[in-house]
Amino acid sequence: LEAEVARAGAVFKGWRVVPTDDRVCGQLAKDTLPQVEQLFVEAGEGQDAEAFTLALFLARRRAEQALRDVPGDFYVVTLAPHAIGYKGMVLPDKLGTFFPDLQRSDLAASAVVFHQRFSTNTMPRWPLAHPFRLLAHNGEINTIEGNRRWAQARSKVWKTPKFDIAEFDPIISMHGSDSQSLDNMLELLVAGGMELIQALRILVPPATQSLEFKDADLAAFYEFHGLNTEPWDGPAGIVSMDARYAVCTLDRNGLRPARWMLTSDRHYIVASEAGVWEVPAERVVRKGKIGPGEMMAIDLKRGDLLDSEAVDRINRGRAPYKQWLHQGVTYLETELIDPSLAEEPFDEGTLRSYHKLFQLSTEEVESVLRPLAETEQEATGSMGDDTPMAVLSQRTRPLFDYFRQAFAQVTNPPLDPLREDCVMSLSTQLGRETNIFHAAPETVNHIILNSPVLSQRKLRQLVRSAPYDRLHAQIDLSYAPEEGLKAGIERICREAEQAARDGMVMLLLTDRYPVRGRPMVHALLATGAVHHHLSDKGLRCDVNLIIETGTARDAHHMACLIGVGATAVYPYLAYQTLFDLGRRGILKLKKGGEVTQIGRSYRKGIYKGLSKIISKMGIATIASYRAAQLFEIVGIDADVVKLCFRDTHSRVGGVGFARLDTEARELERAAWNELRKPEVGGLLKYVHGGEYHMFNPDVVMSLQKATRTGEQADWQAYADIVNHRPPSALRDLLKLKPAAVPTPLDEVADARDLLRRFDTAAISLGALSPEAHEALAIAMNRLGGRSNSGEG
């Protein structure tokens, strides 16, 4: 650290051991107690305050980089001219005892940031105590995985004259605390030349698409910067301070509280609740709360208090953003639609072949696609899925079935996509990302869509309009049987890389043109693999991935593709199927509806489904969900995950490239076999000869018989059916291992004690019925266990 301080042009003056009192520490804190020292540095010759601040930032980051692989924790709390940091793994009221410095009357400051934090998602560690170098954060960044990966991808694109960003790899923390990564990104933007109130507004923007948002110039500020970065989304109350500003801001939903108070002696107090600092009522001049998406700031240089409107006035005046967007952005919905570009319909034989190739069953057409087109929303179904997990199924299941959506939990609320629609956005931009530090009109050359789900006309217009008519490449997803699936995916990645190096901006990954004898790489495998490959090569920000696929039909399919990196999706087979139903008069369209509106109605239903999926994770914008990989994979081999879905949660292995290759070949052969009919289905509802259901008619009837007769033989018949069913859940793969040496009976717990540990699932009375609730309660009372049902 001393060497890097000197290298940055500053002057090292010495060290001071900071006195501490560990009697207030808990056991974990004592076991990991660090040596705390303060470094004293002077500005070098000719360094003004700004240059000195930058020199200390560079010295710290370079030292961290050099010591990254050295055993033991090396952590710099703060290294800046404007602040001294005291933090630790102690109770909040014990901080002053642990650091006797804080009790000294000669230690004074004009601004203080304090935050007491209790870990929810990470194990407590001294370096993770708040505040960090620039901010303290109350909340959770739900999109953190995607934010981290996009930050790393952009490290090859972002440039600043102040320092070489590429010198730091990674540019932000890729693991651990979400607050730490957010602080790293904020610090990078500020060090690169942005003001704190600008950088924080870019990272945590308000809901600009709200109907109440009527400031076009301010909206242009957010839209301009949104072309080059996505929001760090999630509940957030943030306080931050640098040499110029002290700031507090809330997320767009206002999911964390912040109250403020201004006193007659010009103290400005912001805290999560009123009363944190006792102030006599006669000294209170004004007080209030910070609203959703608002920011309050103090200009420490001028001594001015800036409300949210004043901050916004400064930001929107930095450049003529509205004029630049008007010159460089095309809004596809209003300007580019050409009615002559509708797709030619498939004939009946072609449509049947596509249904077989992409596993579109009659059941899915009737129960999934038809409701989307007829009602503009997803079909309603009952809770529960009694079919085998995809990896355990005896049938070939769509790859999407191996992906389970993540959802918000712990202290983290989901959103309501119906009542909070005003803060949600599916807006999607197409175009090459540019340097966020270089705000200029030439960096704006984009097309903005109202959602990532394309219509037939939009896709065709995109690839025929300047400049994308010459800046797009089509990559076929089929592969030769002798090539094999894995090699086929790797070849597709190389083709995508070459297209990006050739200056293409739009890569169209398509399975639209199958050829007899060539199996298809599943669009999900190709999308994830290409996204990661281009990110590794520093090319991901140069291109957009458009997925033209027959595999995607419902909102979960779309979410999977977008979640692993797709910019937009064109579900052509869904359209072809619905238009076929419309031509044959099968669809029951809304009153006054026309066949030409089928696609629009379908997309409206998909929009609602996508909003529901991202809202479950507490995310408001599709831009933040893209490539965040917010899934858990159940049943895919580690080699497949490593190549196509790297870093996605996957705790259970399963199908590998060999089985996926075999399934792709079988589907290809079936597609061209005129004697094979499309699958009837049986996934959503039991069908004889279809997918196995754990509550199939045999199970239900045998249980009913056993309860009617009360005969042991009838109960045993029911038990045999259940115990010998095909493996359907992970627990079916578990077996009790006999003990090598029998345990003496006097060491075995009494059966009555064991039974007290059992309980039934928590199900509400409304979902059960009074009879079922009472039966469970009676049974558990007899056993001595606990009935957990009847809530509500």
XYZ file of N, CA and C in Angstrom, residues 596-787:
576
model
N -56.511 -10.775 -37.288
C -55.226 -10.070 -37.369
C -54.721 -9.612 -36.005
N -55.624 -9.619 -34.993
C -55.232 -9.163 -33.660
C -54.788 -10.299 -32.749
N -54.765 -11.533 -33.284
C -54.423 -12.688 -32.451
C -53.034 -12.538 -31.841
N -52.065 -12.151 -32.676
C -50.697 -12.006 -32.179
C -50.591 -10.963 -31.094
N -51.304 -9.861 -31.253
C -51.260 -8.790 -30.251
C -51.866 -9.268 -28.932
N -52.966 -9.991 -29.012
C -53.592 -10.515 -27.789
C -52.667 -11.510 -27.086
N -52.028 -12.363 -27.871
C -51.073 -13.325 -27.301
C -49.935 -12.596 -26.579
N -49.395 -11.567 -27.208
C -48.279 -10.839 -26.593
C -48.715 -10.138 -25.306
N -49.924 -9.611 -25.278
C -50.398 -8.972 -24.047
C -50.412 -9.978 -22.902
N -50.855 -11.206 -23.197
C -50.835 -12.240 -22.169
C -49.425 -12.580 -21.719
N -48.495 -12.643 -22.667
C -47.091 -12.922 -22.335
C -46.508 -11.774 -21.509
N -46.858 -10.519 -21.851
C -46.352 -9.377 -21.078
C -46.762 -9.518 -19.610
N -48.025 -9.866 -19.392
C -48.503 -10.010 -18.012
C -47.753 -11.136 -17.305
N -47.519 -12.234 -18.026
C -46.787 -13.351 -17.437
C -45.353 -12.994 -17.100
N -44.677 -12.267 -18.000
C -43.305 -11.835 -17.733
C -43.247 -10.891 -16.538
N -44.183 -9.951 -16.481
C -44.216 -9.013 -15.350
C -44.407 -9.763 -14.039
N -45.253 -10.789 -14.056
C -45.481 -11.581 -12.846
C -44.197 -12.291 -12.418
N -43.476 -12.848 -13.379
C -42.258 -13.600 -13.055
C -41.185 -12.704 -12.462
N -40.938 -11.553 -13.093
C -39.885 -10.690 -12.549
C -40.331 -10.044 -11.248
N -41.639 -9.811 -11.091
C -42.128 -9.190 -9.852
C -41.975 -10.142 -8.672
N -42.069 -11.462 -8.917
C -41.884 -12.436 -7.825
C -40.496 -12.310 -7.214
N -39.537 -11.863 -8.015
C -38.170 -11.686 -7.540
C -37.948 -10.258 -7.054
N -39.016 -9.455 -6.998
C -38.878 -8.078 -6.534
C -38.187 -7.183 -7.534
N -38.264 -7.533 -8.826
C -37.598 -6.780 -9.886
C -38.649 -6.044 -10.705
N -38.359 -4.802 -11.062
C -39.341 -3.968 -11.746
C -39.067 -3.826 -13.240
N -37.849 -4.064 -13.701
C -37.529 -3.832 -15.112
C -36.925 -5.071 -15.745
N -37.304 -5.323 -16.969
C -36.762 -6.480 -17.685
C -35.281 -6.291 -17.970
N -34.826 -5.046 -18.076
C -33.404 -4.784 -18.317
C -32.553 -5.325 -17.174
N -33.064 -5.247 -15.949
C -32.326 -5.756 -14.798
C -32.400 -7.274 -14.695
N -33.458 -7.873 -15.253
C -33.639 -9.323 -15.212
C -32.778 -10.019 -16.263
N -32.480 -9.303 -17.356
C -31.766 -9.907 -18.485
C -30.377 -10.398 -18.053
N -30.111 -11.667 -18.319
C -28.828 -12.323 -18.020
C -28.532 -12.426 -16.528
N -29.524 -12.168 -15.678
C -29.298 -12.292 -14.235
C -29.319 -13.748 -13.783
N -29.825 -14.662 -14.637
C -29.835 -16.099 -14.364
C -30.479 -16.420 -13.009
N -31.636 -15.826 -12.774
C -32.325 -16.003 -11.501
C -33.183 -17.267 -11.527
N -32.497 -18.393 -11.581
C -33.140 -19.699 -11.622
C -32.353 -20.657 -10.748
N -32.990 -21.766 -10.439
C -32.241 -22.916 -9.935
C -32.452 -24.035 -10.929
N -31.362 -24.599 -11.421
C -31.434 -25.708 -12.360
C -31.480 -27.004 -11.574
N -32.430 -27.863 -11.902
C -32.551 -29.150 -11.217
C -32.456 -30.264 -12.259
N -31.328 -30.950 -12.285
C -31.220 -32.132 -13.121
C -30.406 -31.983 -14.385
N -29.496 -31.033 -14.453
C -28.628 -30.880 -15.625
C -27.177 -31.046 -15.178
N -26.401 -31.757 -15.974
C -25.017 -32.081 -15.626
C -24.142 -30.828 -15.537
N -23.107 -30.923 -14.707
C -22.228 -29.777 -14.468
C -21.530 -29.301 -15.743
N -21.200 -30.221 -16.664
C -20.538 -29.818 -17.909
C -21.438 -28.929 -18.763
N -22.728 -29.255 -18.795
C -23.681 -28.440 -19.558
C -23.840 -27.071 -18.894
N -23.963 -27.067 -17.567
C -24.107 -25.810 -16.835
C -22.883 -24.928 -17.046
N -21.702 -25.512 -17.002
C -20.465 -24.738 -17.157
C -20.384 -24.066 -18.517
N -20.787 -24.757 -19.578
C -20.688 -24.204 -20.926
C -21.814 -23.229 -21.230
N -23.030 -23.538 -20.779
C -24.198 -22.776 -21.226
C -24.835 -21.891 -20.160
N -24.700 -22.253 -18.889
C -25.414 -21.506 -17.838
C -24.497 -21.232 -16.651
N -23.288 -20.850 -16.918
C -22.273 -20.704 -15.884
C -22.761 -19.852 -14.702
N -22.491 -20.332 -13.498
C -22.795 -19.656 -12.239
C -24.273 -19.667 -11.880
N -25.113 -20.324 -12.684
C -26.506 -20.492 -12.273
C -26.566 -21.563 -11.187
N -27.398 -21.346 -10.174
C -27.488 -22.310 -9.073
C -27.904 -23.674 -9.609
N -27.120 -24.692 -9.305
C -27.418 -26.056 -9.750
C -26.785 -27.017 -8.761
N -27.593 -27.580 -7.870
C -27.062 -28.434 -6.811
C -27.236 -29.917 -7.110
N -28.072 -30.215 -8.105
C -28.341 -31.613 -8.454
C -27.950 -31.838 -9.904
N -27.070 -32.794 -10.153
C -26.673 -33.096 -11.522
C -27.773 -33.827 -12.267
N -27.438 -34.337 -13.443
C -28.460 -35.042 -14.214
C -28.066 -35.211 -15.658
N -28.943 -34.780 -16.566
C -28.721 -35.031 -17.987
C -27.496 -34.273 -18.486
N -26.705 -34.944 -19.303
C -25.527 -34.333 -19.891
C -25.694 -34.156 -21.382
N -24.619 -33.793 -22.051
C -24.670 -33.558 -23.489
C -25.097 -34.819 -24.240
N -24.697 -35.985 -23.758
C -25.023 -37.225 -24.471
C -26.529 -37.451 -24.526
N -27.195 -37.314 -23.385
C -28.646 -37.534 -23.377
C -29.368 -36.436 -24.152
N -28.943 -35.186 -23.999
C -29.577 -34.092 -24.735
C -29.390 -34.275 -26.236
N -28.223 -34.770 -26.627
C -27.955 -35.058 -28.043
C -28.897 -36.149 -28.546
N -29.046 -37.209 -27.756
C -29.941 -38.312 -28.142
C -31.378 -37.812 -28.295
N -31.827 -36.993 -27.353
C -33.192 -36.470 -27.415
C -33.389 -35.586 -28.642
N -32.382 -34.759 -28.974
C -32.487 -33.896 -30.155
C -32.597 -34.722 -31.425
N -31.845 -35.808 -31.506
C -31.898 -36.677 -32.694
C -33.262 -37.373 -32.794
N -33.788 -37.820 -31.655
C -35.091 -38.493 -31.668
C -36.197 -37.533 -32.099
N -36.141 -36.303 -31.625
C -37.147 -35.314 -32.019
C -37.041 -34.999 -33.508
N -35.819 -34.934 -34.018
C -35.637 -34.650 -35.449
C -36.210 -35.774 -36.299
N -35.978 -37.010 -35.907
C -36.516 -38.138 -36.672
C -38.039 -38.166 -36.623
N -38.592 -37.897 -35.440
C -40.049 -37.919 -35.301
C -40.702 -36.818 -36.121
N -40.016 -35.665 -36.250
C -40.607 -34.523 -36.953
C -40.938 -34.848 -38.398
N -40.095 -35.658 -39.051
C -40.293 -35.933 -40.478
C -40.973 -37.271 -40.724
N -41.365 -37.942 -39.652
C -42.066 -39.220 -39.783
C -43.568 -38.937 -39.905
N -44.102 -39.113 -41.107
C -45.495 -38.760 -41.344
C -46.461 -39.660 -40.592
N -46.004 -40.817 -40.147
C -46.874 -41.721 -39.407
C -47.006 -41.322 -37.932
N -46.058 -40.504 -37.447
C -46.106 -40.046 -36.052
C -46.986 -38.819 -35.940
N -47.880 -38.825 -34.970
C -48.718 -37.666 -34.726
C -48.088 -36.798 -33.635
N -48.413 -35.513 -33.611
C -47.946 -34.691 -32.484
C -48.446 -35.253 -31.161
N -47.692 -35.013 -30.095
C -48.063 -35.528 -28.774
C -49.405 -34.947 -28.334
N -50.213 -35.805 -27.695
C -51.482 -35.324 -27.134
C -51.228 -34.472 -25.911
N -50.261 -34.862 -25.099
C -49.933 -34.101 -23.895
C -50.030 -34.957 -22.662
N -50.624 -34.394 -21.627
C -50.739 -35.122 -20.363
C -49.846 -34.562 -19.279
N -49.232 -33.413 -19.536
C -48.376 -32.805 -18.519
C -49.211 -32.007 -17.521
N -50.202 -31.276 -18.025
C -51.029 -30.448 -17.159
C -52.193 -31.233 -16.564
N -52.634 -32.246 -17.265
C -53.784 -33.031 -16.836
C -53.521 -34.489 -17.193
N -53.927 -35.392 -16.318
C -53.651 -36.812 -16.554
C -54.287 -37.294 -17.856
N -53.461 -37.950 -18.677
C -53.930 -38.569 -19.916
C -53.357 -39.982 -19.950
N -54.192 -40.960 -20.209
C -53.716 -42.340 -20.271
C -52.626 -42.472 -21.341
N -51.486 -43.009 -20.958
C -50.368 -43.143 -21.878
C -49.478 -41.922 -21.947
N -49.846 -40.863 -21.218
C -49.040 -39.642 -21.211
C -48.094 -39.607 -20.026
N -47.717 -38.415 -19.599
C -46.796 -38.243 -18.476
C -47.392 -38.836 -17.201
N -46.526 -39.448 -16.382
C -46.969 -40.037 -15.120
C -47.406 -38.932 -14.164
N -48.477 -39.173 -13.412
C -48.943 -38.258 -12.372
C -48.979 -39.018 -11.050
N -48.441 -38.414 -10.011
C -48.399 -39.082 -8.707
C -49.803 -39.298 -8.144
N -50.744 -38.398 -8.476
C -52.135 -38.579 -8.043
C -52.975 -39.014 -9.238
N -52.589 -40.128 -9.824
C -53.326 -40.630 -10.976
C -54.575 -41.389 -10.504
N -55.472 -41.739 -11.424
C -56.723 -42.403 -11.004
C -56.509 -43.669 -10.179
N -55.494 -44.476 -10.490
C -55.254 -45.692 -9.709
C -54.964 -45.365 -8.252
N -54.132 -44.337 -8.029
C -53.778 -43.939 -6.665
C -55.011 -43.434 -5.932
N -55.756 -42.543 -6.582
C -56.915 -41.936 -5.919
C -57.979 -42.982 -5.602
N -58.281 -43.846 -6.564
C -59.331 -44.843 -6.341
C -58.937 -45.857 -5.272
N -57.663 -46.268 -5.248
C -57.233 -47.225 -4.227
C -57.254 -46.589 -2.841
N -56.925 -45.306 -2.742
C -56.994 -44.619 -1.457
C -58.447 -44.508 -0.991
N -59.330 -44.135 -1.906
C -60.737 -44.007 -1.547
C -61.313 -45.354 -1.084
N -60.910 -46.418 -1.777
C -61.394 -47.750 -1.380
C -60.903 -48.123 0.016
N -59.618 -47.823 0.270
C -59.047 -48.159 1.576
C -59.752 -47.394 2.691
N -60.103 -46.148 2.459
C -60.777 -45.360 3.502
C -62.230 -45.783 3.670
N -62.847 -46.290 2.586
C -64.240 -46.743 2.685
C -64.350 -48.071 3.459
N -63.459 -49.002 3.095
C -63.589 -50.351 3.686
C -62.873 -50.483 5.012
N -61.786 -49.727 5.172
C -60.996 -49.870 6.391
C -60.215 -51.162 6.465
N -60.159 -51.904 5.372
C -59.459 -53.192 5.360
C -57.955 -52.999 5.199
N -57.184 -53.770 5.957
C -55.728 -53.700 5.868
C -55.240 -54.040 4.460
N -55.853 -55.003 3.820
C -55.427 -55.423 2.479
C -55.627 -54.298 1.473
N -56.724 -53.549 1.618
C -56.974 -52.430 0.699
C -55.971 -51.307 0.941
N -55.655 -51.060 2.221
C -54.634 -50.043 2.516
C -53.276 -50.465 1.952
N -52.947 -51.734 2.076
C -51.662 -52.227 1.575
C -51.596 -52.114 0.054
N -52.724 -52.340 -0.624
C -52.746 -52.191 -2.081
C -52.454 -50.746 -2.476
N -53.059 -49.812 -1.731
C -52.774 -48.384 -1.984
C -51.304 -48.082 -1.719
N -50.781 -48.561 -0.578
C -49.391 -48.280 -0.222
C -48.425 -48.856 -1.246
N -48.733 -50.024 -1.777
C -47.855 -50.643 -2.775
C -47.785 -49.810 -4.051
N -48.922 -49.263 -4.468
C -48.923 -48.420 -5.677
C -48.016 -47.202 -5.474
N -48.139 -46.572 -4.305
C -47.342 -45.371 -4.035
C -45.867 -45.719 -3.853
N -45.575 -46.751 -3.109
C -44.185 -47.079 -2.793
C -43.416 -47.608 -3.996
N -44.119 -48.128 -4.970
C -43.441 -48.691 -6.141
C -43.658 -47.846 -7.391
N -44.028 -46.600 -7.204
C -44.212 -45.712 -8.355
C -42.852 -45.380 -8.968
N -42.827 -44.933 -10.231
C -41.560 -44.486 -10.828
C -41.011 -43.294 -10.029
N -39.703 -43.173 -9.890
C -39.150 -42.007 -9.183
C -39.695 -40.706 -9.781
N -40.290 -39.880 -8.924
C -40.933 -38.664 -9.414
C -40.412 -37.419 -8.711
N -40.004 -37.557 -7.464
C -39.438 -36.449 -6.701
C -38.061 -36.872 -6.196
N -37.252 -35.894 -5.814
C -35.894 -36.215 -5.364
C -35.918 -37.174 -4.179
N -36.927 -37.049 -3.309
C -36.974 -37.924 -2.129
C -37.168 -39.392 -2.518
N -37.704 -39.623 -3.732
C -37.876 -41.008 -4.172
C -36.535 -41.703 -4.406
N -35.471 -40.935 -4.498
C -34.144 -41.512 -4.736
C -33.405 -41.802 -3.428
N -34.035 -41.440 -2.312
C -33.387 -41.650 -1.017
C -33.797 -42.999 -0.431
N -32.837 -43.684 0.159
C -33.115 -44.948 0.842
C -32.428 -44.932 2.201
N -33.070 -45.548 3.180
C -32.449 -45.657 4.494
C -31.310 -46.674 4.433
N -30.158 -46.282 4.940
C -29.016 -47.185 4.961
C -29.034 -47.968 6.275
N -29.008 -49.292 6.206
C -28.987 -50.078 7.461
C -27.698 -49.806 8.238
N -27.832 -49.743 9.534
C -26.666 -49.493 10.383
C -25.719 -50.688 10.338
N -24.428 -50.421 10.298
C -23.447 -51.511 10.279
C -23.514 -52.303 11.575
N -23.710 -51.588 12.692
C -23.835 -52.235 14.006
C -25.156 -51.786 14.606
N -26.058 -52.693 14.957
C -27.351 -52.302 15.539
C -27.159 -51.445 16.787
N -28.013 -50.435 16.936
C -27.964 -49.566 18.105
C -28.721 -50.224 19.253
N -28.146 -50.258 20.449
C -28.865 -50.842 21.605
C -30.205 -50.150 21.815
N -31.233 -50.899 22.133
C -32.581 -50.352 22.257
C -32.675 -49.255 23.311
N -31.861 -49.346 24.372
C -31.954 -48.319 25.404
C -31.383 -46.974 24.936
N -30.735 -46.961 23.748
C -30.236 -45.710 23.178
C -31.138 -45.177 22.068
N -32.221 -45.899 21.792
C -33.147 -45.507 20.735
C -34.290 -44.713 21.341
N -34.651 -43.582 20.723
C -35.731 -42.738 21.229
C -37.054 -43.490 21.196
N -37.891 -43.207 22.166
C -39.219 -43.806 22.223
C -40.055 -43.336 21.025
N -40.890 -44.237 20.501
C -41.700 -43.913 19.319
C -42.567 -42.678 19.559
N -43.084 -42.536 20.799
C -43.932 -41.378 21.086
C -43.147 -40.073 21.000
N -41.883 -40.118 21.405
C -41.045 -38.916 21.292
C -40.777 -38.573 19.826
N -40.580 -39.619 19.028
C -40.330 -39.375 17.600
C -41.558 -38.775 16.927
N -42.731 -39.302 17.254
C -43.954 -38.842 16.596
C -44.236 -37.368 16.885
N -43.760 -36.861 18.044
C -43.984 -35.453 18.376
C -43.236 -34.520 17.422
N -42.261 -35.060 16.716
C -41.485 -34.228 15.787
C -42.168 -34.082 14.427
N -43.243 -34.825 14.185
C -43.898 -34.805 12.884
C -44.958 -33.704 12.835
N -45.124 -33.118 11.658
C -46.247 -32.192 11.470
C -46.762 -32.312 10.046
N -47.930 -31.773 9.811
C -48.497 -31.761 8.462
C -48.218 -30.412 7.814
N -48.356 -30.353 6.504
C -48.037 -29.126 5.760
C -48.992 -27.994 6.139
N -48.518 -26.751 5.989
C -49.346 -25.581 6.290
C -50.237 -25.282 5.087
N -51.516 -25.642 5.191
C -52.467 -25.404 4.114
C -53.678 -24.709 4.716
N -54.182 -23.707 4.037
C -55.290 -22.942 4.589
C -56.574 -23.752 4.552
N -57.505 -23.350 5.394
C -58.795 -24.035 5.463
C -59.519 -23.952 4.117
N -59.416 -22.804 3.483
C -60.083 -22.631 2.197
C -59.554 -23.560 1.135
N -58.255 -23.861 1.173
C -57.669 -24.755 0.177
C -57.942 -26.214 0.497
N -58.205 -26.513 1.783
C -58.378 -27.902 2.205
C -59.828 -28.380 2.172
N -60.714 -27.598 2.738
C -62.100 -27.934 3.089
C -62.114 -28.290 4.575
N -63.217 -27.969 5.265
C -63.288 -28.275 6.713
C -63.089 -29.752 7.019
N -63.636 -30.639 6.151
C -63.524 -32.073 6.414
C -62.061 -32.529 6.403
N -61.302 -32.073 5.377
C -59.901 -32.481 5.286
C -59.095 -31.902 6.441
N -59.383 -30.649 6.786
C -58.671 -30.024 7.906
C -58.903 -30.800 9.208
N -60.158 -31.167 9.446
C -60.468 -31.884 10.676
C -59.833 -33.271 10.690
N -59.815 -33.939 9.533
C -59.188 -35.260 9.460
C -57.710 -35.180 9.805
N -57.011 -34.169 9.271
C -55.581 -33.998 9.569
C -55.381 -33.685 11.053
N -56.220 -32.799 11.584
C -56.074 -32.410 12.988
C -56.295 -33.618 13.914
N -57.321 -34.388 13.621
C -57.610 -35.574 14.450
C -56.449 -36.569 14.383
N -55.959 -36.812 13.153
C -54.868 -37.773 12.979
C -53.625 -37.353 13.743
N -53.257 -36.079 13.648
C -52.036 -35.638 14.326
C -52.219 -35.596 15.835
N -53.430 -35.326 16.302
C -53.682 -35.379 17.743
C -53.532 -36.802 18.266
N -54.013 -37.772 17.502
C -53.879 -39.172 17.913
C -52.421 -39.599 17.960
N -51.645 -39.110 16.993
C -50.233 -39.494 16.923
C -49.377 -38.728 17.929
N -49.865 -37.592 18.393
C -49.073 -36.744 19.278
C -48.220 -35.746 18.526
N -48.438 -35.615 17.203
C -47.690 -34.650 16.410
C -48.421 -33.311 16.337
N -48.084 -32.518 15.354
C -48.666 -31.181 15.238
C -49.382 -31.024 13.902
N -50.575 -30.527 13.949
C -51.313 -30.202 12.727
C -51.039 -28.748 12.397
